[in-house]
Short mmCIF file of C-alpha atoms and ligand atoms in Angstrom, two decimals:
data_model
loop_
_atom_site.label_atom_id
_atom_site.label_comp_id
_atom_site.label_asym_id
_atom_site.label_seq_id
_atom_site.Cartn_x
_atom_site.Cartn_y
_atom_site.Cartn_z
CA UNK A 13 -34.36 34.24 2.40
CA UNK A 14 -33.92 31.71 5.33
CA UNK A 15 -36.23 28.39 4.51
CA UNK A 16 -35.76 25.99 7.57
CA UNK A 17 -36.89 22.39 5.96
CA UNK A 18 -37.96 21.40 9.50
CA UNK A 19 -40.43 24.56 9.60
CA UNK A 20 -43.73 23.18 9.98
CA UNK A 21 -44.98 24.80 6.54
CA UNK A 22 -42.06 23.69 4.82
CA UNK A 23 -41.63 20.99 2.37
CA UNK A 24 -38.43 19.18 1.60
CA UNK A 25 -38.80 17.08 -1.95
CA UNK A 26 -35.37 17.44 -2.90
CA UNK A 27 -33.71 14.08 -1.33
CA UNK A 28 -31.53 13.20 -4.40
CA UNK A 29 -29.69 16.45 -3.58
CA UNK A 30 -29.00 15.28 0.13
CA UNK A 31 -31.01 14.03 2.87
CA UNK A 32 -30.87 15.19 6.44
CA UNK A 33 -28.69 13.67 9.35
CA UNK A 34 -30.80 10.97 10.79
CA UNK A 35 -31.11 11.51 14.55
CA UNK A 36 -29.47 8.36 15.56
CA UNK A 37 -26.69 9.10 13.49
CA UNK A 38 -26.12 12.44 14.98
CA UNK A 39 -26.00 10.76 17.95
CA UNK A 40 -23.89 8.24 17.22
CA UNK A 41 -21.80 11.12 16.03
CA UNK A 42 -21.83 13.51 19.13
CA UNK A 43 -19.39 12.14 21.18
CA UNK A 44 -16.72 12.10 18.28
CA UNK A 45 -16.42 16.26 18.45
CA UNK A 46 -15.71 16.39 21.85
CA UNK A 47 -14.82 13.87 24.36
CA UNK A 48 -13.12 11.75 21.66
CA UNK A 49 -11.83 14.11 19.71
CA UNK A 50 -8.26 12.64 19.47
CA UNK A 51 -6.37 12.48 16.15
CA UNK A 52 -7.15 8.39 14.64
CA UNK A 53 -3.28 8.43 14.19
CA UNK A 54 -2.01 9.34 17.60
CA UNK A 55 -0.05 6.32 19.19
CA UNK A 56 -1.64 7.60 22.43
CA UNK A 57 -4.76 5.47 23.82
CA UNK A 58 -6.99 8.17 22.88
CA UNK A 59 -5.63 7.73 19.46
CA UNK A 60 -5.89 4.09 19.61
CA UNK A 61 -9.29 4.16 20.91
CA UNK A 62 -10.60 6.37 18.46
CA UNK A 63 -9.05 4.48 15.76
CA UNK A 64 -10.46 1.24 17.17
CA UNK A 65 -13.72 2.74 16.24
CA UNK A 66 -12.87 4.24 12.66
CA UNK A 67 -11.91 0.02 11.85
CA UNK A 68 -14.95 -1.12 13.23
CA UNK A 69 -17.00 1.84 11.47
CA UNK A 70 -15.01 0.43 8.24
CA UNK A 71 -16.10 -3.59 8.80
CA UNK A 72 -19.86 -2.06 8.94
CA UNK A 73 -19.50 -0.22 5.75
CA UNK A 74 -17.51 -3.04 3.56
CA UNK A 75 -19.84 -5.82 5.59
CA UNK A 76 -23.06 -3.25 3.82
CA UNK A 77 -21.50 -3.96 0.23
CA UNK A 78 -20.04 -7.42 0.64
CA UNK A 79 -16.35 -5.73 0.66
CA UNK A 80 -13.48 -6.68 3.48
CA UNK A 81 -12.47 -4.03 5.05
CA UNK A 82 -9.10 -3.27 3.73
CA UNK A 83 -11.10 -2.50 0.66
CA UNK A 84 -12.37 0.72 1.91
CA UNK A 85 -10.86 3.82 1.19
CA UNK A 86 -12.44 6.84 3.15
CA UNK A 87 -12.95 10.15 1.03
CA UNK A 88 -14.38 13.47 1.41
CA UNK A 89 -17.74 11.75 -0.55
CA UNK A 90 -18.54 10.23 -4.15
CA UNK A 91 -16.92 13.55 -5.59
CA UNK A 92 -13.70 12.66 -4.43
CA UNK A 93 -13.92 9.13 -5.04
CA UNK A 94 -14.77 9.44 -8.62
CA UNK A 95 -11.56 11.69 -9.13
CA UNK A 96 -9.70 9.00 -6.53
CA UNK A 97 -10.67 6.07 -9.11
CA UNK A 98 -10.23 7.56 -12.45
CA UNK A 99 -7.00 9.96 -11.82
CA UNK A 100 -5.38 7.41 -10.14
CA UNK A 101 -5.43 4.86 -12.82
CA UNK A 102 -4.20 7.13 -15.19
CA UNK A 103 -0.57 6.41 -15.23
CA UNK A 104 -1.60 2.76 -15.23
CA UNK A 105 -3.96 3.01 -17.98
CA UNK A 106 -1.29 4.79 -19.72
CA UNK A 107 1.62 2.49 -19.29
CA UNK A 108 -0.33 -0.53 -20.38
CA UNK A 109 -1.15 1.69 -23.64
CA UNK A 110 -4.86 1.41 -22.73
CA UNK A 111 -6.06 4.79 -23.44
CA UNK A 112 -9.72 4.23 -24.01
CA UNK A 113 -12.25 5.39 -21.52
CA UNK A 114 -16.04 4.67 -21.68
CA UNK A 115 -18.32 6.87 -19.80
CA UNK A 116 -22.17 7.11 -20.09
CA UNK A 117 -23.66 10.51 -21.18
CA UNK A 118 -25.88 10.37 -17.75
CA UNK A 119 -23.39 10.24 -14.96
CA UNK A 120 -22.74 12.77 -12.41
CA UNK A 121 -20.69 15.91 -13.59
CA UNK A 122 -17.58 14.64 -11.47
CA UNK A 123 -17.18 11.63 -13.61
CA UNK A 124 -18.50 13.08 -16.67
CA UNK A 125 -15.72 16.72 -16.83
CA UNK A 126 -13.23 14.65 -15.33
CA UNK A 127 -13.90 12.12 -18.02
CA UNK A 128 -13.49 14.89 -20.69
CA UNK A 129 -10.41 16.64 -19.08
CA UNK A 130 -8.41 13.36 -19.80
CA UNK A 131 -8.74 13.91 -23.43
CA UNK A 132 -6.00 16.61 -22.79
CA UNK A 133 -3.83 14.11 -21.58
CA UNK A 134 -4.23 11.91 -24.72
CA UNK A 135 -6.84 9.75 -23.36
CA UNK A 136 -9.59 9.05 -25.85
CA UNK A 137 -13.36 9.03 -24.69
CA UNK A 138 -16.48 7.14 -25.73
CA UNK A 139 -19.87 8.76 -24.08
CA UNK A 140 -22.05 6.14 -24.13
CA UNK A 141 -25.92 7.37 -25.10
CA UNK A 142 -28.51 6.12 -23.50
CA UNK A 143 -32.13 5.30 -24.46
CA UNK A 144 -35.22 7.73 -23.77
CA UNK A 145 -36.48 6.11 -21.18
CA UNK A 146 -32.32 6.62 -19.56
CA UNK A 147 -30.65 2.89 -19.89
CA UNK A 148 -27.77 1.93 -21.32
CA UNK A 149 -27.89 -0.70 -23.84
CA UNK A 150 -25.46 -3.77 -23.07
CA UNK A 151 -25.35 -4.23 -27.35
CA UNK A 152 -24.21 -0.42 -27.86
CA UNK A 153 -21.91 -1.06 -24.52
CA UNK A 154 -20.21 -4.16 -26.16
CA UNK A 155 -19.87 -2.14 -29.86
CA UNK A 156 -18.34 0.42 -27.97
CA UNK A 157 -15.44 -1.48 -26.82
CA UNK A 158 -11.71 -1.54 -28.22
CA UNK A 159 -8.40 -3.14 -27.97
CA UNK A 160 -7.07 -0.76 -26.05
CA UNK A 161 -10.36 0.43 -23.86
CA UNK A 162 -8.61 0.53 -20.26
CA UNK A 163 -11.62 1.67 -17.98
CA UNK A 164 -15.41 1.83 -18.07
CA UNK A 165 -17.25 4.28 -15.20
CA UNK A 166 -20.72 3.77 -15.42
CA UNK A 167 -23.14 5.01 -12.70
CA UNK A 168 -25.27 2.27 -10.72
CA UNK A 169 -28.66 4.69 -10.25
CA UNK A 170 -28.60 8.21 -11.68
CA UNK A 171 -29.32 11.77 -9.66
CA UNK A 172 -31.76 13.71 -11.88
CA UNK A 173 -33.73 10.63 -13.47
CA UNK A 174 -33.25 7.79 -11.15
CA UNK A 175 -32.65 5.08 -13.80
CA UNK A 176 -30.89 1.64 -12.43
CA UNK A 177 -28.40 1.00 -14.65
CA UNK A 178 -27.16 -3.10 -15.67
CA UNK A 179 -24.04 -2.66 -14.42
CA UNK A 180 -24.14 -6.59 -13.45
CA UNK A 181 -24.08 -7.32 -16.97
CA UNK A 182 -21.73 -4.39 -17.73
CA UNK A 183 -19.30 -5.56 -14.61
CA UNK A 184 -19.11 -9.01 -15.98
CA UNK A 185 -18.32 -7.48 -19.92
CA UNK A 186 -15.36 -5.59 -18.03
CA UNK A 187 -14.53 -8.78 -16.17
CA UNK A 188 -14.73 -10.86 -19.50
CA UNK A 189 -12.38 -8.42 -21.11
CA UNK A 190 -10.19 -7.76 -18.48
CA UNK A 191 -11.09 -3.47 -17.84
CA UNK A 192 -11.36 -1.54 -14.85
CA UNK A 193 -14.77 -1.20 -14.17
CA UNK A 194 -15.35 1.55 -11.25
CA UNK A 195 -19.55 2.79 -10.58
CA UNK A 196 -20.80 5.94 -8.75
CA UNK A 197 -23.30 4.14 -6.46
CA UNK A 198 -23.94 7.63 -4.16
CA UNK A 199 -27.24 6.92 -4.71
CA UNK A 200 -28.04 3.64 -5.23
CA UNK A 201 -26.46 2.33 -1.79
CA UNK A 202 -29.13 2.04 0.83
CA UNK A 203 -31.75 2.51 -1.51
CA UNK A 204 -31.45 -0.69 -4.26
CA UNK A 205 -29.21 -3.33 -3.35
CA UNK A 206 -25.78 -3.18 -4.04
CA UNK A 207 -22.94 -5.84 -3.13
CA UNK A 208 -20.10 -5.95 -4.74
CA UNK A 209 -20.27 -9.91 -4.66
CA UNK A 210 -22.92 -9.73 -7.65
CA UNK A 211 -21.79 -6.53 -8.93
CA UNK A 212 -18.21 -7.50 -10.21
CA UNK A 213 -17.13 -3.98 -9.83
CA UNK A 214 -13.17 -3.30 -9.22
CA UNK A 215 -14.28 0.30 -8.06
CA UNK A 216 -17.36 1.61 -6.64
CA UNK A 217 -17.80 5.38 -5.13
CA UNK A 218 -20.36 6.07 -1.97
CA UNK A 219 -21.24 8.66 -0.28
CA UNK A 220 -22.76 9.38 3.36
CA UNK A 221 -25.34 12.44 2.48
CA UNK A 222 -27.15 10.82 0.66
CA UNK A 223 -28.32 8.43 2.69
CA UNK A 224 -29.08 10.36 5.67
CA UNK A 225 -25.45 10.85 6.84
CA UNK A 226 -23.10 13.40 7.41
CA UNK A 227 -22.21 15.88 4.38
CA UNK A 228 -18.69 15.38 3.92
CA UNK A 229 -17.40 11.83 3.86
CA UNK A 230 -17.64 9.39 1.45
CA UNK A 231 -15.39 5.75 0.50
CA UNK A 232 -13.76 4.64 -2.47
CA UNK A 233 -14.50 0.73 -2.69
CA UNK A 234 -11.03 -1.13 -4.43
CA UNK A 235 -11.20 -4.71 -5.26
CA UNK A 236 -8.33 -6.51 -3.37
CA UNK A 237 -7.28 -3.48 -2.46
CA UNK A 238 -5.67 -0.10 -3.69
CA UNK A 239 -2.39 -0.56 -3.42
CA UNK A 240 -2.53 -4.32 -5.88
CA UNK A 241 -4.50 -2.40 -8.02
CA UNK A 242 -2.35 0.28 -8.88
CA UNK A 243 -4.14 3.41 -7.56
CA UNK A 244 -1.83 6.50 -6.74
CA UNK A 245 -2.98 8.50 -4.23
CA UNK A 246 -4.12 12.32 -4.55
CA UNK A 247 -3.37 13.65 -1.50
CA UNK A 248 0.70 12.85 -0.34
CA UNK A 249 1.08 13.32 3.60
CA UNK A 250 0.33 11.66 6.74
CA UNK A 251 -0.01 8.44 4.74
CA UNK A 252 -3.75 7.81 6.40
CA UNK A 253 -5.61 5.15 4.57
CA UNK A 254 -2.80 2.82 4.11
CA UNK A 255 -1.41 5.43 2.14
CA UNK A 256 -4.32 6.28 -0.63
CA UNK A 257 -5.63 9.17 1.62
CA UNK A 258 -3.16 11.33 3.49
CA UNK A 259 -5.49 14.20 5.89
CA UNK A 260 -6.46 13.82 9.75
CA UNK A 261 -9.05 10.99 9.87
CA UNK A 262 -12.91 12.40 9.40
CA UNK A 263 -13.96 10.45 13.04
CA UNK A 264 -17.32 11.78 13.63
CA UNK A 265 -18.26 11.64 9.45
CA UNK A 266 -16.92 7.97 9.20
CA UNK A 267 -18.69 7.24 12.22
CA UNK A 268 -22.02 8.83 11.01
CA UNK A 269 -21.41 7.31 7.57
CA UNK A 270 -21.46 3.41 9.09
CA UNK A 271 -24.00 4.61 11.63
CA UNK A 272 -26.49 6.13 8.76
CA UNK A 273 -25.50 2.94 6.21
CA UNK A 274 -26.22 -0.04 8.89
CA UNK A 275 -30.13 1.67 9.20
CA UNK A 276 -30.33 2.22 6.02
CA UNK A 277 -29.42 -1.46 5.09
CA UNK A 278 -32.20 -2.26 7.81
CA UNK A 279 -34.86 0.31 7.03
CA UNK A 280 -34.55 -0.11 2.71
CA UNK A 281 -37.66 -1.76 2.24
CA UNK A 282 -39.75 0.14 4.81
CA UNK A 283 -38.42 3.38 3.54
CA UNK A 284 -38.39 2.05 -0.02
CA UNK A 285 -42.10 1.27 -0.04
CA UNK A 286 -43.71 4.34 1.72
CA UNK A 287 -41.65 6.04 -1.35
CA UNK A 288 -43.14 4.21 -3.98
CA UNK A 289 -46.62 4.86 -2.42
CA UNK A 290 -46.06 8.29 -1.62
CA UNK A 291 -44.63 8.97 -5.05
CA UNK A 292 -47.47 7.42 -6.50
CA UNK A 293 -49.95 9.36 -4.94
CA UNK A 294 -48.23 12.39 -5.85
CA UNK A 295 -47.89 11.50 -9.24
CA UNK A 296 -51.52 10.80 -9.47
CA UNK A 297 -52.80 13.92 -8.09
CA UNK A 298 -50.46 15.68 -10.61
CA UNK A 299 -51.48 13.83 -13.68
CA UNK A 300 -55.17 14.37 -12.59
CA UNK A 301 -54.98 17.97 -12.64
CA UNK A 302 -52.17 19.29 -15.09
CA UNK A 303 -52.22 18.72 -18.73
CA UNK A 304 -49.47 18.09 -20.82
CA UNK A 305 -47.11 16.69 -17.65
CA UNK A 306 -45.33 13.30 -18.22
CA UNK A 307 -42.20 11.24 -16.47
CA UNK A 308 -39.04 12.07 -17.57
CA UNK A 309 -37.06 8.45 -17.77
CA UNK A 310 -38.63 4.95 -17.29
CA UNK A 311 -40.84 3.92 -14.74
CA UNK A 312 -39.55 0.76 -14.46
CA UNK A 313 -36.05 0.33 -12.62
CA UNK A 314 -35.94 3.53 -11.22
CA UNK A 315 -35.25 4.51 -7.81
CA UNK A 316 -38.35 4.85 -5.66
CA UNK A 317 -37.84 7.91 -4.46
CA UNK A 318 -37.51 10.05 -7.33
CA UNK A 319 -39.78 11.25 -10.05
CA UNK A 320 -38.94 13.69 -12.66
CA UNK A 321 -41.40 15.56 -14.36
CA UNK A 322 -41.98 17.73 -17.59
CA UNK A 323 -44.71 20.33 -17.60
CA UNK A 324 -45.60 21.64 -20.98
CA UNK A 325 -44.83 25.37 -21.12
CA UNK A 326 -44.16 26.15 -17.21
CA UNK A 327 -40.47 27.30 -16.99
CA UNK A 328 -39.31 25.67 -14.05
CA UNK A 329 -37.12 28.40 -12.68
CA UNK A 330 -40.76 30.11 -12.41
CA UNK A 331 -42.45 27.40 -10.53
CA UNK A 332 -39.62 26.90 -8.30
CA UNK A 333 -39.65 30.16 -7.16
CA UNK A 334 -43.06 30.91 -6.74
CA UNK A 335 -43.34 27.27 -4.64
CA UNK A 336 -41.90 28.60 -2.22
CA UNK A 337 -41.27 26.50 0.79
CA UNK A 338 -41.82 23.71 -1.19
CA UNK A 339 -38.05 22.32 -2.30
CA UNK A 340 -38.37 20.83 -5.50
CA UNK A 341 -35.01 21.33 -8.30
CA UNK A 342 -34.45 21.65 -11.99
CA UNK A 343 -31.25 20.27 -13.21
CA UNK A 344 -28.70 18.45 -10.71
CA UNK A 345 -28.26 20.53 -7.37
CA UNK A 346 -24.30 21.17 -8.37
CA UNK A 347 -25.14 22.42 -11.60
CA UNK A 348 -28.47 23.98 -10.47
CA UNK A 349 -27.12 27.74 -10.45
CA UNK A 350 -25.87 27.66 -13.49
CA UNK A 351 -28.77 28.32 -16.59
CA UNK A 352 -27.36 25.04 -19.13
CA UNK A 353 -30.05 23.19 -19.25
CA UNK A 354 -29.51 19.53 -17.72
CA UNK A 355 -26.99 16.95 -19.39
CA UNK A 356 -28.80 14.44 -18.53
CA UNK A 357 -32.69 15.20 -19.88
CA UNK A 358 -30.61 15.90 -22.90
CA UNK A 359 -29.04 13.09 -22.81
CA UNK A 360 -32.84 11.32 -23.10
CA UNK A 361 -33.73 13.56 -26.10
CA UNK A 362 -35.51 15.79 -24.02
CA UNK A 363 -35.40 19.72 -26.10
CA UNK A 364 -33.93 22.41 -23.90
CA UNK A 365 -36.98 24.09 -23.29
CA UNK A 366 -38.59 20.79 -22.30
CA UNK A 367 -35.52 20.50 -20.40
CA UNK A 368 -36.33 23.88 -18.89
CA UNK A 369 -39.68 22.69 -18.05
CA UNK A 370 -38.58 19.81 -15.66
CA UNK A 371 -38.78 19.28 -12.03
CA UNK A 372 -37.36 17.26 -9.75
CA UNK A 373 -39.06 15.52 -7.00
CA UNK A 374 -37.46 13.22 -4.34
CA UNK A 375 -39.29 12.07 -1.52
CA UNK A 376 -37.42 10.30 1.45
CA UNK A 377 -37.37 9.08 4.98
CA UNK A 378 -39.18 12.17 6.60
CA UNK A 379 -41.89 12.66 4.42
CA UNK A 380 -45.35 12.58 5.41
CA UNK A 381 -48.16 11.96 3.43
CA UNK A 382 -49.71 15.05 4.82
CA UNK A 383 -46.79 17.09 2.60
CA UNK A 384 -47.68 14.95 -0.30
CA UNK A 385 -51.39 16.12 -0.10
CA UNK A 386 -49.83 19.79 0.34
CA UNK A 387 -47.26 19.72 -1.74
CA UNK A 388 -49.17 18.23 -4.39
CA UNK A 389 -52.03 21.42 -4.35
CA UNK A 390 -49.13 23.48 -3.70
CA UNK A 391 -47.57 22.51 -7.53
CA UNK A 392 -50.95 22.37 -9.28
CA UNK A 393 -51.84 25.80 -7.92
CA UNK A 394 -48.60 27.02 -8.68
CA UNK A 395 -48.60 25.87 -12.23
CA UNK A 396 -52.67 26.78 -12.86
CA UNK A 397 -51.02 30.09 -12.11
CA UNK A 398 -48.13 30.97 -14.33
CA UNK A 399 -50.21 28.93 -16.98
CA UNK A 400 -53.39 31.07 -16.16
C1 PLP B 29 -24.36 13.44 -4.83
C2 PLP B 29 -23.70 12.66 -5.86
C3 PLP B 29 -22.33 12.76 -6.08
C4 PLP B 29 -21.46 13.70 -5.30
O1 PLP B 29 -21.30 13.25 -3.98
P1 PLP B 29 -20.64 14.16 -2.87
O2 PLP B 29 -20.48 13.24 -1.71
O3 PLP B 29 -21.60 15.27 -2.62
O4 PLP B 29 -19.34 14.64 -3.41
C5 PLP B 29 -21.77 11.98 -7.05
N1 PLP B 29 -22.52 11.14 -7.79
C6 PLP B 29 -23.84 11.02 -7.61
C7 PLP B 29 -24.60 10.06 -8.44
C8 PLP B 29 -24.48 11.78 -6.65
O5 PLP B 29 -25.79 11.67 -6.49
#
């Protein structure tokens, strides 16, 4: 099967999997594979020039989150800068005897297995539950810490569900108790506000494809910076990123990636509210004409492009399928080929076959409310059928 999303019968709901390039990124980005293509750490002045414009990409991404720019650490995406901010405190964590981590039961998989591998290395873990509607509780947060609890990674907005976590409140606990406290924001930057002034994060991870940037490239936010803090690098080598990084510089990615986050810092409430409207439609037409469908998570602090739904008795792998050239997903894209039902509609009590019976829909920056009205027949039909 080849599905081009930009078909003109196609439909792309699946934006909390990744978005596409936005055309003034791409251009931003053009000239960075050819004419300056030079290495960011050649002493030559196409080196220097090139490198000139990876700093100046970095001020624009720290300046988007309240950072300075020594504070940015660029990574292959949020995957990487997870691992970067949790395997690289371990020696610390384990040298000052804190060997407590707290993760919640909702974040991505690359927190959540990385989380559980450190129990091999004598780390002891606390996954947080959260409530049905997907939030944290700050009481069951503060019960759940210990004498020697060393780091807390809780996500800022979640994948499948959308939920908006209070990581202010759980950033200042950290900060009253003096723990690392590191957040996947992949997808809450450019799409709730995030600065890391109000956020009292030491570590936050972001990523560039999810906000209508290159696949690829990502940034570790560190407090102060990595080096004070302790972090040991993964990668050994060419000593790029002051050292916390070593691999050629990702020009045309970083580029893309401060390109893609200064219009999304411009364009988050235009794009924000045609989502909420556009979902809202959606979800009314839905509700309207299927029985037995209701929102997985809250409704309230949730990103606005994301809904997550439960049909009654409509396996989802079915309606998935038979939609066609409509992109919708079950489960997290990473984990999508795999037949566990999600972690994280467990994680809100959902059963596996209600699991099973989820979708999820994510509207973004392309969407027209032409592919709402279509998509929205396209679902109801699809689901009159393999009910009928
Ligand atoms: C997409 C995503 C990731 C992974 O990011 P990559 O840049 O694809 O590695 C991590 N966490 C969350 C919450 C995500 O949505």
């Amino acid at each position: 099967m080849s599905l081009n999303a930009q078909q003109d019968n196609a439909i792309y709901f699946d934006y909390q999997s990744t978005t596409p390039v936005d055309s003034r990124v791409l251009q931003k980005m053009l000239p960075y594979f050819s004419e300056k293509f030079a290495n960011a750490s050649s002493a030559h002045e196409f080196g220097l020039s090139v490198d000139d414009d990876v700093e100046e990409a970095r001020e624009q991404i720290a300046l988007s989150i309240g950072a300075k720019k020594n504070e940015i650490v660029f990574t292959s995406g949020a995957t990487e800068s997870n691992h970067l901010a949790l395997s690289s405190l371990i020696d610390l964590l384990i040298s000052s005897n804190k060997r407590h981590i707290i993760v919640s039961a909702i974040e991505h998989k690359s927190v959540l297995d990385l989380a559980i591998s450190l129990k091999k290395k004598g780390f002891t873990l606390t996954i947080l539950p959260v409530t049905t509607s997907g939030f944290i509780e700050l009481d069951v947060f503060k019960n759940s810490l210990r004498k020697d609890t060393g780091l807390v990674s809780i996500m800022t907005a979640n994948n499948e569900i959308g939920t908006i976590q209070p990581i202010n409140e759980i950033a200042e606990q950290c900060a009253i108790n003096d723990l690392i406290f590191h957040t996947d924001a992949a997808q809450a930057i450019g799409r709730v506000p995030f600065d890391v002034n109000e956020t009292k994060c030491l570590l936050a991870s972001l990523s560039a494809h999810k906000i209508y940037g290159p696949k690829g490239v990502g940034a570790l936010y560190v407090r102060g910076n990595a080096s004070k803090m302790g972090l040991l690098p993964m990668f050994l080598g060419g000593n790029q990123e002051n050292g916390m990084r070593s691999g050629t510089t990702n020009v045309p990615g970083i580029i893309g990636f401060a390109e893609a986050i200064r219009i999304a810092k411009f364009e988050i409430e235009s794009d924000n509210s045609k989502a909420r409207r556009q979902l809202k439609t959606l979800w009314d037409k839905l509700k309207n004409e299927i029985d037995g469908i209701k929102i997985n998570g809250g409704i309230e602090n949730r990103l606005p492009n994301n809904l997550n739904v439960c049909i009654e008795g409509v396996d989802s792998d079915a309606l998935i399928s038979g939609l066609a050239n409509v992109a919708v997903s079950n489960g997290s894209a990473c984990t999508a080929r795999t037949i566990t039902p999600s972690h994280v509609l467990n994680a809100i009590g959902l059963s596996d076959e209600e699991s099973r019976s989820s979708i999820r829909i994510g509207v973004g920056r392309n969407t027209t409310d032409l592919e709402i009205e279509c998509g929205a027949r396209k679902i109801i039909e699809q689901v009159k059928r393999l009910r009928g």
